[in-house]
Amino acid sequence: MKKFYLFFIVFLCLILFDCKNDDNETILNPTLTQAEINAKKLQAYIDDNHPELAAAYRFDYEQNDWINDNNGSSCNGYKVESPFIQICGVYYNLEYLVKYEPGNTLKVYFLY
């Protein structure tokens, strides 16, 4: 019976300590929207790595593929203005940001 209690206590401790939210931003400030959280993460990456260019991609359901939304080009004119990012003069809502690829050209992917 002691083994059962010990096992139960260890199991309970593992669950309690393992169940944590990886995104501390929502815990610290629960009023932030997903777009604002994405804006902060993206701005932090930009501040740290200074990519020269940016390109926005959106998913084309007809082609079932990602397409460059900036006529196939990348621009050096980009700016995060929460909850949006401006790339090549076009504003994209960061609520729909799916992923971004770091590098010399920052590639951001949106699913509308």
Coordinates of N, CA and C in Angstrom, one line a residue:
M1 N 0.8 -1.2 0.0 CA 0.0 0.0 0.0 C 0.9 1.3 0.0
K2 N 2.0 1.2 0.7 CA 2.9 2.3 0.7 C 3.5 2.7 -0.7
K3 N 3.7 1.6 -1.4 CA 4.2 1.8 -2.8 C 3.2 2.5 -3.6
F4 N 1.9 2.2 -3.4 CA 0.9 2.8 -4.2 C 0.8 4.3 -3.9
Y5 N 0.9 4.7 -2.6 CA 0.8 6.1 -2.2 C 2.1 6.8 -2.7
L6 N 3.2 6.2 -2.6 CA 4.4 6.8 -3.1 C 4.3 7.0 -4.6
F7 N 3.9 6.0 -5.3 CA 3.7 6.1 -6.8 C 2.7 7.3 -7.1
F8 N 1.6 7.3 -6.4 CA 0.6 8.3 -6.6 C 1.1 9.7 -6.4
I9 N 1.9 9.9 -5.3 CA 2.5 11.2 -5.0 C 3.5 11.7 -6.1
V10 N 4.3 10.7 -6.5 CA 5.3 11.0 -7.5 C 4.6 11.4 -8.8
F11 N 3.6 10.6 -9.2 CA 2.8 10.9 -10.4 C 2.2 12.2 -10.3
L12 N 1.6 12.6 -9.2 CA 0.9 13.8 -9.0 C 1.9 15.0 -9.1
C13 N 3.0 14.8 -8.5 CA 4.1 15.9 -8.6 C 4.5 16.1 -10.1
L14 N 4.7 15.0 -10.8 CA 5.1 15.1 -12.2 C 4.1 15.8 -13.0
I15 N 2.9 15.6 -12.8 CA 1.8 16.2 -13.5 C 1.7 17.7 -13.2
L16 N 1.8 18.0 -11.9 CA 1.7 19.4 -11.5 C 2.9 20.3 -12.0
F17 N 4.1 19.7 -12.0 CA 5.2 20.5 -12.4 C 5.4 20.5 -13.9
D18 N 4.9 19.5 -14.5 CA 5.0 19.4 -16.0 C 3.9 20.2 -16.7
C19 N 2.8 20.5 -16.1 CA 1.7 21.3 -16.7 C 2.0 22.7 -16.5
K20 N 2.7 23.3 -17.4 CA 3.0 24.7 -17.4 C 2.8 25.3 -18.8
N21 N 2.5 26.6 -18.8 CA 2.2 27.2 -20.1 C 3.5 27.7 -20.6
D22 N 3.9 27.3 -21.8 CA 5.1 27.7 -22.4 C 5.2 29.2 -22.8
D23 N 4.0 29.8 -23.0 CA 3.9 31.2 -23.4 C 3.7 32.0 -22.1
N24 N 4.7 32.5 -21.5 CA 4.6 33.2 -20.2 C 4.0 34.6 -20.5
E25 N 4.0 35.1 -21.7 CA 3.4 36.4 -22.0 C 1.9 36.4 -21.7
T26 N 1.2 35.3 -21.9 CA -0.2 35.3 -21.7 C -0.5 35.3 -20.2
I27 N 0.4 34.7 -19.4 CA 0.3 34.6 -18.0 C 0.5 36.0 -17.4
L28 N 1.6 36.7 -17.8 CA 1.9 38.0 -17.3 C 0.9 39.1 -17.7
N29 N 0.4 39.0 -18.9 CA -0.5 40.0 -19.3 C -1.7 39.3 -20.1
P30 N -2.7 38.9 -19.4 CA -3.7 38.1 -20.1 C -4.6 38.9 -21.0
T31 N -4.4 40.2 -21.1 CA -5.3 41.1 -21.9 C -4.7 41.2 -23.4
L32 N -3.5 40.6 -23.6 CA -2.9 40.7 -24.9 C -3.6 39.7 -25.9
T33 N -3.8 40.2 -27.1 CA -4.4 39.3 -28.1 C -3.3 38.5 -28.7
Q34 N -3.6 37.5 -29.5 CA -2.6 36.6 -30.1 C -1.8 37.5 -31.1
A35 N -2.5 38.4 -31.8 CA -1.8 39.3 -32.7 C -0.7 40.2 -32.0
E36 N -1.0 40.7 -30.8 CA -0.1 41.4 -30.0 C 1.1 40.6 -29.5
I37 N 0.8 39.4 -29.1 CA 1.9 38.5 -28.7 C 2.8 38.1 -29.9
N38 N 2.2 37.9 -31.1 CA 3.0 37.6 -32.3 C 3.8 38.8 -32.6
A39 N 3.3 40.0 -32.5 CA 4.0 41.3 -32.8 C 5.2 41.4 -31.9
K40 N 5.0 41.1 -30.6 CA 6.2 41.2 -29.7 C 7.3 40.2 -30.0
K41 N 6.9 39.0 -30.3 CA 7.9 38.0 -30.7 C 8.6 38.3 -32.0
L42 N 7.9 38.8 -32.9 CA 8.5 39.2 -34.2 C 9.4 40.4 -34.1
Q43 N 8.9 41.4 -33.3 CA 9.8 42.5 -33.1 C 11.0 42.2 -32.3
A44 N 10.9 41.3 -31.4 CA 12.1 40.8 -30.6 C 13.1 40.1 -31.6
Y45 N 12.6 39.3 -32.5 CA 13.5 38.7 -33.4 C 14.1 39.7 -34.4
I46 N 13.3 40.7 -34.8 CA 13.9 41.7 -35.7 C 15.0 42.5 -35.0
D47 N 14.7 42.9 -33.7 CA 15.7 43.7 -33.0 C 17.0 42.9 -32.8
D48 N 16.9 41.6 -32.6 CA 18.1 40.8 -32.3 C 18.9 40.5 -33.6
N49 N 18.2 40.3 -34.7 CA 18.8 39.7 -35.9 C 18.9 40.7 -37.1
H50 N 18.1 41.7 -37.1 CA 18.2 42.7 -38.1 C 18.1 42.1 -39.6
P51 N 17.1 41.4 -39.9 CA 17.0 40.9 -41.3 C 16.9 42.1 -42.3
E52 N 17.6 42.0 -43.4 CA 17.6 43.0 -44.4 C 16.3 43.2 -45.1
L53 N 15.7 42.1 -45.5 CA 14.5 42.1 -46.3 C 13.4 41.3 -45.6
A54 N 12.2 41.5 -46.1 CA 11.0 40.8 -45.6 C 10.1 40.4 -46.8
A55 N 9.5 39.3 -46.6 CA 8.5 38.8 -47.7 C 7.3 38.2 -47.0
A56 N 6.1 38.5 -47.5 CA 4.9 37.9 -46.9 C 4.4 36.9 -47.9
Y57 N 4.0 35.8 -47.2 CA 3.4 34.6 -48.0 C 2.0 34.4 -47.4
R58 N 1.1 34.0 -48.3 CA -0.2 33.6 -47.9 C -0.5 32.3 -48.6
F59 N -1.4 31.6 -47.9 CA -1.8 30.2 -48.4 C -2.8 30.4 -49.5
D60 N -2.6 29.9 -50.7 CA -3.5 29.9 -51.8 C -4.2 28.6 -51.8
Y61 N -5.5 28.6 -51.5 CA -6.3 27.4 -51.4 C -6.5 26.7 -52.8
E62 N -6.6 27.5 -53.8 CA -6.7 27.0 -55.2 C -5.5 26.2 -55.6
Q63 N -4.3 26.8 -55.3 CA -3.1 26.1 -55.7 C -2.6 25.2 -54.7
N64 N -3.2 25.3 -53.5 CA -2.8 24.4 -52.3 C -1.3 24.6 -52.0
D65 N -0.9 25.9 -52.0 CA 0.6 26.2 -51.8 C 0.7 27.6 -51.3
W66 N 1.9 27.9 -50.7 CA 2.2 29.2 -50.2 C 2.6 30.0 -51.4
I67 N 2.1 31.3 -51.5 CA 2.6 32.2 -52.6 C 3.1 33.5 -52.0
N68 N 4.0 34.1 -52.7 CA 4.6 35.4 -52.2 C 3.5 36.4 -52.6
D69 N 3.0 37.1 -51.5 CA 2.0 38.1 -51.7 C 2.5 39.4 -52.2
N70 N 3.8 39.6 -52.3 CA 4.4 40.9 -52.8 C 4.9 40.8 -54.2
N71 N 4.1 40.2 -55.1 CA 4.5 40.0 -56.5 C 5.8 39.3 -56.7
G72 N 6.0 38.3 -55.8 CA 7.2 37.5 -55.9 C 8.5 38.2 -55.4
S73 N 8.4 39.3 -54.8 CA 9.6 40.0 -54.4 C 9.7 40.1 -52.8
S74 N 10.8 40.6 -52.4 CA 11.1 40.9 -51.0 C 11.4 42.4 -50.9
C75 N 11.0 42.9 -49.7 CA 11.2 44.4 -49.6 C 12.1 44.7 -48.3
N76 N 12.8 45.8 -48.4 CA 13.5 46.2 -47.2 C 12.6 47.2 -46.4
G77 N 11.5 47.5 -46.9 CA 10.6 48.4 -46.2 C 9.6 47.5 -45.4
Y78 N 9.9 47.2 -44.2 CA 8.9 46.5 -43.3 C 9.0 47.1 -41.9
K79 N 7.9 46.9 -41.2 CA 7.8 47.5 -39.9 C 6.6 46.9 -39.1
V80 N 6.9 46.5 -37.9 CA 5.9 45.9 -37.0 C 5.1 47.1 -36.3
E81 N 3.8 47.1 -36.6 CA 3.0 48.1 -35.9 C 1.8 47.3 -35.3
S82 N 2.0 46.9 -34.1 CA 1.1 45.9 -33.5 C -0.4 46.4 -33.6
P83 N -1.2 45.6 -34.0 CA -1.2 44.1 -34.3 C -0.9 43.8 -35.8
F84 N -0.2 44.7 -36.5 CA 0.0 44.4 -37.9 C 1.5 44.5 -38.2
I85 N 1.9 43.9 -39.3 CA 3.2 44.1 -39.9 C 3.0 44.7 -41.3
Q86 N 3.8 45.7 -41.6 CA 3.8 46.3 -42.9 C 5.0 45.8 -43.7
I87 N 4.7 45.2 -44.8 CA 5.7 44.7 -45.8 C 5.4 45.2 -47.1
C88 N 6.3 45.9 -47.7 CA 6.1 46.5 -49.1 C 4.9 47.4 -49.2
G89 N 4.6 48.1 -48.1 CA 3.5 49.0 -48.0 C 2.1 48.3 -47.8
V90 N 2.1 47.0 -47.6 CA 0.9 46.3 -47.3 C 0.8 45.9 -45.9
Y91 N -0.3 46.1 -45.2 CA -0.4 45.7 -43.8 C -1.0 44.3 -43.7
Y92 N -0.4 43.5 -42.9 CA -0.9 42.1 -42.6 C -1.2 42.0 -41.1
N93 N -2.3 41.4 -40.9 CA -2.8 41.2 -39.5 C -2.0 40.0 -38.9
L94 N -1.3 40.3 -37.8 CA -0.5 39.3 -37.1 C -1.4 38.2 -36.4
E95 N -2.7 38.5 -36.4 CA -3.6 37.4 -35.8 C -3.5 36.2 -36.7
Y96 N -3.3 36.4 -38.0 CA -3.3 35.3 -38.9 C -1.9 34.7 -39.2
L97 N -0.9 35.2 -38.5 CA 0.5 34.7 -38.7 C 0.5 33.2 -38.3
V98 N 1.0 32.4 -39.2 CA 1.1 31.0 -38.9 C 2.5 30.6 -38.5
K99 N 3.5 31.2 -39.2 CA 4.9 30.9 -38.8 C 5.8 32.0 -39.5
Y100 N 7.0 32.1 -39.1 CA 8.0 32.9 -39.8 C 9.3 32.2 -39.8
E101 N 10.0 32.4 -40.9 CA 11.3 31.8 -41.2 C 12.4 32.8 -41.0
P102 N 13.3 32.7 -40.1 CA 14.4 33.6 -39.9 C 15.4 33.5 -41.0
G103 N 16.2 34.5 -41.1 CA 17.2 34.5 -42.1 C 17.5 35.9 -42.6
N104 N 18.3 36.1 -43.6 CA 18.6 37.4 -44.2 C 17.3 38.0 -44.7
T105 N 16.4 37.2 -45.2 CA 15.1 37.6 -45.6 C 14.1 37.0 -44.6
L106 N 13.4 37.8 -43.9 CA 12.4 37.4 -42.9 C 11.1 37.0 -43.8
K107 N 10.8 35.7 -43.7 CA 9.6 35.3 -44.4 C 8.5 35.0 -43.4
V108 N 7.4 35.7 -43.6 CA 6.2 35.6 -42.7 C 5.1 34.9 -43.5
Y109 N 4.4 34.0 -42.8 CA 3.3 33.2 -43.5 C 2.0 33.5 -42.8
F110 N 1.0 33.8 -43.6 CA -0.3 34.1 -43.1 C -1.4 33.1 -43.7
L111 N -2.3 32.7 -42.9 CA -3.4 31.9 -43.3 C -4.7 32.6 -43.1
Y112 N -5.3 33.1 -44.1 CA -6.5 33.9 -44.1 C -7.7 33.0 -44.4

